[in-house]
Coordinates of C-alpha atoms and ligand atoms in Angstrom, one line a residue:
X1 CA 27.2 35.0 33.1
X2 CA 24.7 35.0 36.2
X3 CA 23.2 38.2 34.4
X4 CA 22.9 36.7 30.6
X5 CA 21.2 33.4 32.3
X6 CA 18.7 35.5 34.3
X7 CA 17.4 36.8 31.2
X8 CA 17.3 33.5 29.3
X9 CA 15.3 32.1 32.2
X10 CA 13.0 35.6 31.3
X11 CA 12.7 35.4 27.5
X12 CA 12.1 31.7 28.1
X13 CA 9.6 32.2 30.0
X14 CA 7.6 35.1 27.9
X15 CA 7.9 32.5 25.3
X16 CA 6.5 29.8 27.1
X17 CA 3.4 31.6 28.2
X18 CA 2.9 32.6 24.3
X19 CA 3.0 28.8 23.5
X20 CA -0.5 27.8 21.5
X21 CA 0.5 24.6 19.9
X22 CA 2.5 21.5 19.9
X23 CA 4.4 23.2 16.9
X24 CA 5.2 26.6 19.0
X25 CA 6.6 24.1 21.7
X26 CA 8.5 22.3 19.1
X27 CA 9.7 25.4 17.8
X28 CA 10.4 26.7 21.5
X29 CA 12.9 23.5 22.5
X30 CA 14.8 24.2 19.2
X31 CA 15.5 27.6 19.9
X32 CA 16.6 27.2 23.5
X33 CA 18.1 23.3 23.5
X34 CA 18.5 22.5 20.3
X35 CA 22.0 22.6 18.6
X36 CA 22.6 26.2 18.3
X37 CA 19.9 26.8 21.1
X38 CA 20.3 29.8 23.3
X39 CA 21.1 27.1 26.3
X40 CA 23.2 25.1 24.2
X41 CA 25.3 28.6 23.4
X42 CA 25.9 28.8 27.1
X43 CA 27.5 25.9 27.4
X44 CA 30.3 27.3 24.5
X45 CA 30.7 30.0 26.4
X46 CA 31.9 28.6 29.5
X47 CA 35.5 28.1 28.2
X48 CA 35.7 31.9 28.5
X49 CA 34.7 32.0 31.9
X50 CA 37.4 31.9 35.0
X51 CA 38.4 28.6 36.2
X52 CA 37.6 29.1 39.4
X53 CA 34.4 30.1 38.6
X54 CA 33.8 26.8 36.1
X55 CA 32.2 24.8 38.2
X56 CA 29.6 26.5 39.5
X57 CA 29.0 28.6 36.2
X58 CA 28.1 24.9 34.7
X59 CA 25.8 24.5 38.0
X60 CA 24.0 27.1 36.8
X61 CA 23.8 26.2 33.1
X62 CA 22.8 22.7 34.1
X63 CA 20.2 24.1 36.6
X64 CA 18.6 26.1 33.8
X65 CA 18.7 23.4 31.0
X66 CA 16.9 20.8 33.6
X67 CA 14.1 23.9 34.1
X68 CA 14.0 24.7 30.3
X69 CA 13.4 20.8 29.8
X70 CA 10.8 20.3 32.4
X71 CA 8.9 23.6 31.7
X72 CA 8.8 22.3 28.0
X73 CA 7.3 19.1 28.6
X74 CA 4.6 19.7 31.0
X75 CA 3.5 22.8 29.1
X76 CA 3.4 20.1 25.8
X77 CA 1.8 17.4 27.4
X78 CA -0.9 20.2 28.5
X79 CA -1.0 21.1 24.9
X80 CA -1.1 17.8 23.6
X81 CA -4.4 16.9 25.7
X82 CA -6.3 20.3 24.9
X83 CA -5.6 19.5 21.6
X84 CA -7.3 15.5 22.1
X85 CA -10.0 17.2 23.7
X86 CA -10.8 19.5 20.9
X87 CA -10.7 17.1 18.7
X88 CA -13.3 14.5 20.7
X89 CA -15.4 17.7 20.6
X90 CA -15.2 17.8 17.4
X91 CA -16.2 14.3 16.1
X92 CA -18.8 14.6 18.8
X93 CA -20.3 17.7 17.9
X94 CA -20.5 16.0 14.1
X95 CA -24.0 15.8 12.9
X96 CA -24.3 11.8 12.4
X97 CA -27.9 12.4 11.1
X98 CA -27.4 14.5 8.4
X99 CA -29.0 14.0 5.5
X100 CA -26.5 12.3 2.6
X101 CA -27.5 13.8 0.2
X102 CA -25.6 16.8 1.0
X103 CA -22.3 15.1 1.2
X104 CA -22.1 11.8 -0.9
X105 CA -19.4 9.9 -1.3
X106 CA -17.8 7.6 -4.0
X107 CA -16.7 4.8 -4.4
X108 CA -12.7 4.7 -5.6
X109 CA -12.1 3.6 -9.2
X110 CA -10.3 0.1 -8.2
X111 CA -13.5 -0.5 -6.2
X112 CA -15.7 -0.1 -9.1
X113 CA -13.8 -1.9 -11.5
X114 CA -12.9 -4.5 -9.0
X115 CA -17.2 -4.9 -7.9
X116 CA -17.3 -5.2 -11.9
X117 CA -15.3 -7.8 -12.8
X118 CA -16.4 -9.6 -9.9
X119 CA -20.3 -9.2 -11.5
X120 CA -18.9 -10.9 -14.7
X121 CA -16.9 -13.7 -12.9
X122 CA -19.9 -14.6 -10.7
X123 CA -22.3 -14.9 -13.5
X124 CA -20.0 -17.4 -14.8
X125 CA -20.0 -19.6 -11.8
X126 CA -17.0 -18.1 -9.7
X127 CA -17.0 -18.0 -6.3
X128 CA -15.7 -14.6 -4.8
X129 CA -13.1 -14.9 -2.0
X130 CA -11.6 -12.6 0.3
X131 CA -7.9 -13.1 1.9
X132 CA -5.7 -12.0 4.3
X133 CA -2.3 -9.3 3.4
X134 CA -0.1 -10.7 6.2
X135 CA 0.7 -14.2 4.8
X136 CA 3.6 -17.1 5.6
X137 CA 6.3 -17.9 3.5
X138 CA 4.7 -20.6 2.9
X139 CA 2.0 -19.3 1.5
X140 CA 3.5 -16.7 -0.5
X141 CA 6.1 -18.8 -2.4
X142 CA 6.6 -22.3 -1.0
X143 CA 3.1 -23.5 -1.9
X144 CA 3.4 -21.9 -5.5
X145 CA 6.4 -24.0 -5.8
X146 CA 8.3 -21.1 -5.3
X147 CA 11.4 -22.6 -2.6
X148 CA 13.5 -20.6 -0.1
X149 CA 16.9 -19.2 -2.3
X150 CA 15.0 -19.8 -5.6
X151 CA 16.1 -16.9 -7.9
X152 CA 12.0 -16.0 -9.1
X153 CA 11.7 -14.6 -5.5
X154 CA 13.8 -11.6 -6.6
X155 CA 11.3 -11.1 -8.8
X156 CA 9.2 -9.5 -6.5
X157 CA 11.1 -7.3 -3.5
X158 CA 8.9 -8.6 -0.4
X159 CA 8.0 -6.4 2.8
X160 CA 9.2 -8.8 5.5
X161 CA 7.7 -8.5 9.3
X162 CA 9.7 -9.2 12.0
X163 CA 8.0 -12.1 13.1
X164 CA 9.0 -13.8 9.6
X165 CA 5.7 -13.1 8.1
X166 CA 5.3 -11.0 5.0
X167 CA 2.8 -8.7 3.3
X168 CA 1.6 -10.5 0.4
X169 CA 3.4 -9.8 -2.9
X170 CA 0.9 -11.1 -5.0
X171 CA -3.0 -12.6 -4.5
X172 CA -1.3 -15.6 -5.7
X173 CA -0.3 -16.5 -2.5
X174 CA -4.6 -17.4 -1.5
X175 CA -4.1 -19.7 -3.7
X176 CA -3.1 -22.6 -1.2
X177 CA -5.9 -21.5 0.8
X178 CA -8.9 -21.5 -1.3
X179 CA -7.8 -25.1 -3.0
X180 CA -7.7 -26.1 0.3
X181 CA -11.0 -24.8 1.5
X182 CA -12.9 -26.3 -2.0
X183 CA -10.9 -29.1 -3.2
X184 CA -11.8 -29.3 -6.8
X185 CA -13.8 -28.7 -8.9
X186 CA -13.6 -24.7 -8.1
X187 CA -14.0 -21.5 -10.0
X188 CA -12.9 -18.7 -7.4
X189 CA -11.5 -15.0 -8.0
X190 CA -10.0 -13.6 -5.0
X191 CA -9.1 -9.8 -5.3
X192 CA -6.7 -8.2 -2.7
X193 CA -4.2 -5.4 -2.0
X194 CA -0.6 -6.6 -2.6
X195 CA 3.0 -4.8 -1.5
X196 CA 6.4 -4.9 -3.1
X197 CA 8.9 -2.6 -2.1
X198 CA 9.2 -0.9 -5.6
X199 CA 10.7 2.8 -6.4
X200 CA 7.2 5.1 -7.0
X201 CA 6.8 6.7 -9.9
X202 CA 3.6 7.6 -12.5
X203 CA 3.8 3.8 -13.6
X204 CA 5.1 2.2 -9.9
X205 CA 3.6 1.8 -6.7
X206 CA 4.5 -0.1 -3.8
X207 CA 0.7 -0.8 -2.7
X208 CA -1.3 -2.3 -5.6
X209 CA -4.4 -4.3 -6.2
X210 CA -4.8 -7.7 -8.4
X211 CA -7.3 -9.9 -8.9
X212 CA -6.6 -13.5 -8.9
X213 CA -8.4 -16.1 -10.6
X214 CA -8.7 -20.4 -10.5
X215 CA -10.6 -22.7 -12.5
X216 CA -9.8 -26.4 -12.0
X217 CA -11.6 -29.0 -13.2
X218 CA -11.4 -32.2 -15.0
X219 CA -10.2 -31.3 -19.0
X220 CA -9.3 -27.4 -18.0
X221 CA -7.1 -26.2 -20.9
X222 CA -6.1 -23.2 -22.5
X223 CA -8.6 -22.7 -24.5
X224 CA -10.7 -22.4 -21.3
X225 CA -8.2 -19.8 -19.8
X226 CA -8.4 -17.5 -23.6
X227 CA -12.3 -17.7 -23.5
X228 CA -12.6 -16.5 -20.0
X229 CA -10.5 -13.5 -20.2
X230 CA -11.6 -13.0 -23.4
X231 CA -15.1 -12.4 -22.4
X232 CA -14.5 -10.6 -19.3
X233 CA -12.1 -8.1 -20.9
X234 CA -14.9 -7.4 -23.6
X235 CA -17.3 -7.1 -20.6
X236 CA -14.8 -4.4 -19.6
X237 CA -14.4 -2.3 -22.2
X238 CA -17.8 -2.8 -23.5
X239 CA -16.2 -3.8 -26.9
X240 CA -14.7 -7.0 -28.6
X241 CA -11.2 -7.1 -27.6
X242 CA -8.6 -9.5 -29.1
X243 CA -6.0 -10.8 -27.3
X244 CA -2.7 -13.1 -27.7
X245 CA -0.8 -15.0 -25.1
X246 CA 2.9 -14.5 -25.3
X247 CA 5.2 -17.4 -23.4
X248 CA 6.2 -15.8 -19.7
X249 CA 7.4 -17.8 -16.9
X250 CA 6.4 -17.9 -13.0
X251 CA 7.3 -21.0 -11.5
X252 CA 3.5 -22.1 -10.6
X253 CA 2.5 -22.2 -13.8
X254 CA 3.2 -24.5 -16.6
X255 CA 3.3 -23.3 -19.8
X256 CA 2.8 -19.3 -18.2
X257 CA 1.7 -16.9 -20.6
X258 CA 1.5 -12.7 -20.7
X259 CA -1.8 -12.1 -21.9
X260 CA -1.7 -9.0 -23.9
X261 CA -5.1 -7.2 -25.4
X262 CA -5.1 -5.2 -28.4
X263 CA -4.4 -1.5 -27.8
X264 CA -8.1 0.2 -26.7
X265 CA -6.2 3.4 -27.2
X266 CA -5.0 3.1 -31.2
X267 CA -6.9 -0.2 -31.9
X268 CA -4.0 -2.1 -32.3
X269 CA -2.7 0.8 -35.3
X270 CA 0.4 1.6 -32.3
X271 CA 0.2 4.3 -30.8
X272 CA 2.9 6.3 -27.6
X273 CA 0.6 4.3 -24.7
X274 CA 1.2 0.8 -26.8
X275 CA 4.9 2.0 -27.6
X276 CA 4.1 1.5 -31.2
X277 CA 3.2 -2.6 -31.0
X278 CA -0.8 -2.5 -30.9
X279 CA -0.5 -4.5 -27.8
X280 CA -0.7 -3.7 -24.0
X281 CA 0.3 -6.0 -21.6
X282 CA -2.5 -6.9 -19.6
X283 CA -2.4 -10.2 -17.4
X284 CA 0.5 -12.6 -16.8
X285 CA -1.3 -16.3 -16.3
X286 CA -1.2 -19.9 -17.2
X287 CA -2.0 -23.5 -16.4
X288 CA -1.4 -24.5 -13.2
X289 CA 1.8 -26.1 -12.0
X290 CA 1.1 -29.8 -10.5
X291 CA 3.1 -29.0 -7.4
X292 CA 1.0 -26.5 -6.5
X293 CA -2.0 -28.5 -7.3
X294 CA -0.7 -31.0 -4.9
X295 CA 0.3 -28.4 -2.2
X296 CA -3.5 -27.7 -2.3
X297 CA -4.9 -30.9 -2.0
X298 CA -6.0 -31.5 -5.2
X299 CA -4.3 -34.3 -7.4
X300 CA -2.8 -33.5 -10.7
X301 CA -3.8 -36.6 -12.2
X302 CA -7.1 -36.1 -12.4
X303 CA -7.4 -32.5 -12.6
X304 CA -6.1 -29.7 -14.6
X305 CA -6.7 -25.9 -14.1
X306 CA -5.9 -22.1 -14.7
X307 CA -4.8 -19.1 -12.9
X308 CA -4.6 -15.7 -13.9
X309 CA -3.0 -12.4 -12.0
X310 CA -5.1 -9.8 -13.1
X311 CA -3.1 -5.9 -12.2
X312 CA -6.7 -4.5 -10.8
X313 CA -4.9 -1.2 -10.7
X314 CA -3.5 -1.2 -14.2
X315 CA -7.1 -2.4 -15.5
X316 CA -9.1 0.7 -13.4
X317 CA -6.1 3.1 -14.7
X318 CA -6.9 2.0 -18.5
X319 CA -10.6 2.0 -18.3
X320 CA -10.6 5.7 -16.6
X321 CA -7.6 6.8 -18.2
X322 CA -5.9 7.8 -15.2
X323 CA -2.2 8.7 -16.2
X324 CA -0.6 8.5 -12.7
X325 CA -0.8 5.3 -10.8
X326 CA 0.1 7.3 -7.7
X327 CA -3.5 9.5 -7.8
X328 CA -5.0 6.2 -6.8
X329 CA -3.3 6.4 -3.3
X330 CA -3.1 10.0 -3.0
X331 CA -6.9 10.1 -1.2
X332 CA -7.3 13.4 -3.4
X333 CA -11.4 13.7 -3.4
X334 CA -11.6 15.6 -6.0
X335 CA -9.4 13.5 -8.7
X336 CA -10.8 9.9 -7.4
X337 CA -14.5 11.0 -6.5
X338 CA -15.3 11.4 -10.3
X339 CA -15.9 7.9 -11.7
X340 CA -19.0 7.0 -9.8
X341 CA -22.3 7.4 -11.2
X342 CA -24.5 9.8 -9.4
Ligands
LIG1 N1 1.3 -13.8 -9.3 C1 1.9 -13.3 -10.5 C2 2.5 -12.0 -10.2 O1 1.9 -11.1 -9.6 C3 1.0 -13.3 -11.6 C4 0.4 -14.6 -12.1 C5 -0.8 -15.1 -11.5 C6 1.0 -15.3 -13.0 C7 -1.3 -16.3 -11.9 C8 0.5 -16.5 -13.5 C9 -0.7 -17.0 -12.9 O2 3.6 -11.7 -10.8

């Protein structure tokens, strides 16, 4: 036993000194403590040894382990701070006056569809409005009328924090907020990133963008609502696109609507993206609820208004024809660089 530990303690410590990287010393406390670990083996062993000799055969074992462990640690820890260093040296020796030219970037496609429909809201009168991802119940659903136990909050499967507080599900939930921070009248889109804890696939994401829109005034009506959207969604496409609202609910609006636009693909003929109906499903909106005019301040007697829940991501994945919704998180330079205009 004293003899197969000695040269353990040897071949552990060849090893050690051929350590480069945090993965070698990773690799290094599998093979000597991990499960089936050279160390670990020892231990197995012992039931073959003498009983008298038990004892201090496990002495040993234990001796070794602790040295193994300690070895380990300090030799990673070294590692791990050469490896800091290089990497300081690195940023620092990076040229921060280099011409751009030689390296420009892009802007991502939910950027550039997001800055456009934000050009064609603003020269309309909207106000643009930023807002935060970590919101309050409150916000979220309460305010949108939306109360604790209500059944619609299963529509959306909500990141919660531990502290009770939640990453926004929808941009919905600035809604409060900005009626707040106006009063009416107002005309305000507010883009922002939202979370729901959904299974990924080419269609699914659980990090996604909308754009939100209000517009309450005195006499708002639907008509308002089918102009606006019509006339941005042209702007879009560059092209005359029809729509038709279909009844949907969400509990802050009332009536709700989908708001489909004929298919850009087949030109409303059906086609496999349209599944045959001429229609895609664009924008779930409606007139908004009096509760959560009142939650905002604003009083539902004298005003009426809009709201519309715009899938940012969707929109930038139909105008580029991006197939796989996941490429738009994937940071791949080469797929998302190639929308902006050089
Ligand atoms: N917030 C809703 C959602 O994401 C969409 C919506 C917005 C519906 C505004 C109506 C009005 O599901």
């Amino acid at each position: 036993m004293e003899r197969t530990l000695e040269s353990i303690r040897q071949d552990f410590d060849r090893d050690l000194a051929n350590a480069a990287s945090s993965a070698d010393y990773e690799q290094l406390k599998v093979a000597y403590l991990g499960k089936k670990g050279r160390v670990t083996e020892l231990f197995k062993e012992l039931k073959n040894v003498e009983p008298s000799q038990k004892k201090e055969a496990g002495q040993l074992i234990n001796t070794l382990r602790a040295e193994v462990e300690e070895k380990l640690a300090a030799g990673a820890e070294k590692c791990r701070q050469a490896e800091e260093e290089r990497l300081v040296n690195e940023a620092e020796a990076y040229d921060f006056t280099r011409p751009a030219e030689a390296e420009q970037g892009s802007l991502h496609p939910i950027t550039l569809v997001q800055r456009e429909v934000e050009e064609i809201f603003a020269s309309m009168g909207f106000t643009i409005e930023d807002y935060l991802e970590v919101v309050d119940e409150y916000k979220n659903f309460e305010s949108l009328n939306i109360p604790k136990h209500h059944p619609a909050r299963d529509m959306q499967d909500t990141y919660y924090l531990d502290n009770g507080q939640l990453l926004k599900s929808h941009t919905s939930a600035a809604q409060n907020a900005i009626m707040r921070k106006y009063g009416a009248p107002l005309r305000a889109i507010f883009p922002g990133r939202c979370f729901r804890n959904e299974a990924t696939d080419a269609s699914h994401e659980n990090t996604f963008f909308q754009m939100e829109g209000i517009m309450i005034d005195t006499d708002i009506s639907i008509s308002n609502l089918i102009y606006f959207m019509k006339t941005m969604l042209s702007e879009v496409f560059h092209r005359e696109v029809k729509v038709r609202l279909r009844p949907g609910f969400f509990p802050f609006v009332e009536p709700g609507f989908e708001l489909d636009i004929s298919c850009l693909i087949c030109g409303g003929d059906g086609c496999p993206t349209c599944k045959q109906s001429g229609w895609l499903e664009l924008c779930p909106c409606g007139m908004i609820h009096p509760n959560v005019l009142t939650a905002g301040g604003i009083d539902p007697e004298k005003y009426t208004g809009f709201a519309f829940g715009l899938g940012l991501t969707r929109l930038a994945m139909m105008k580029y024809g991006i197939k796989d919704i996941r490429t738009l998180n994937s940071g791949n330079l080469k797929a998302l660089s190639q929308f902006t205009a050089r």
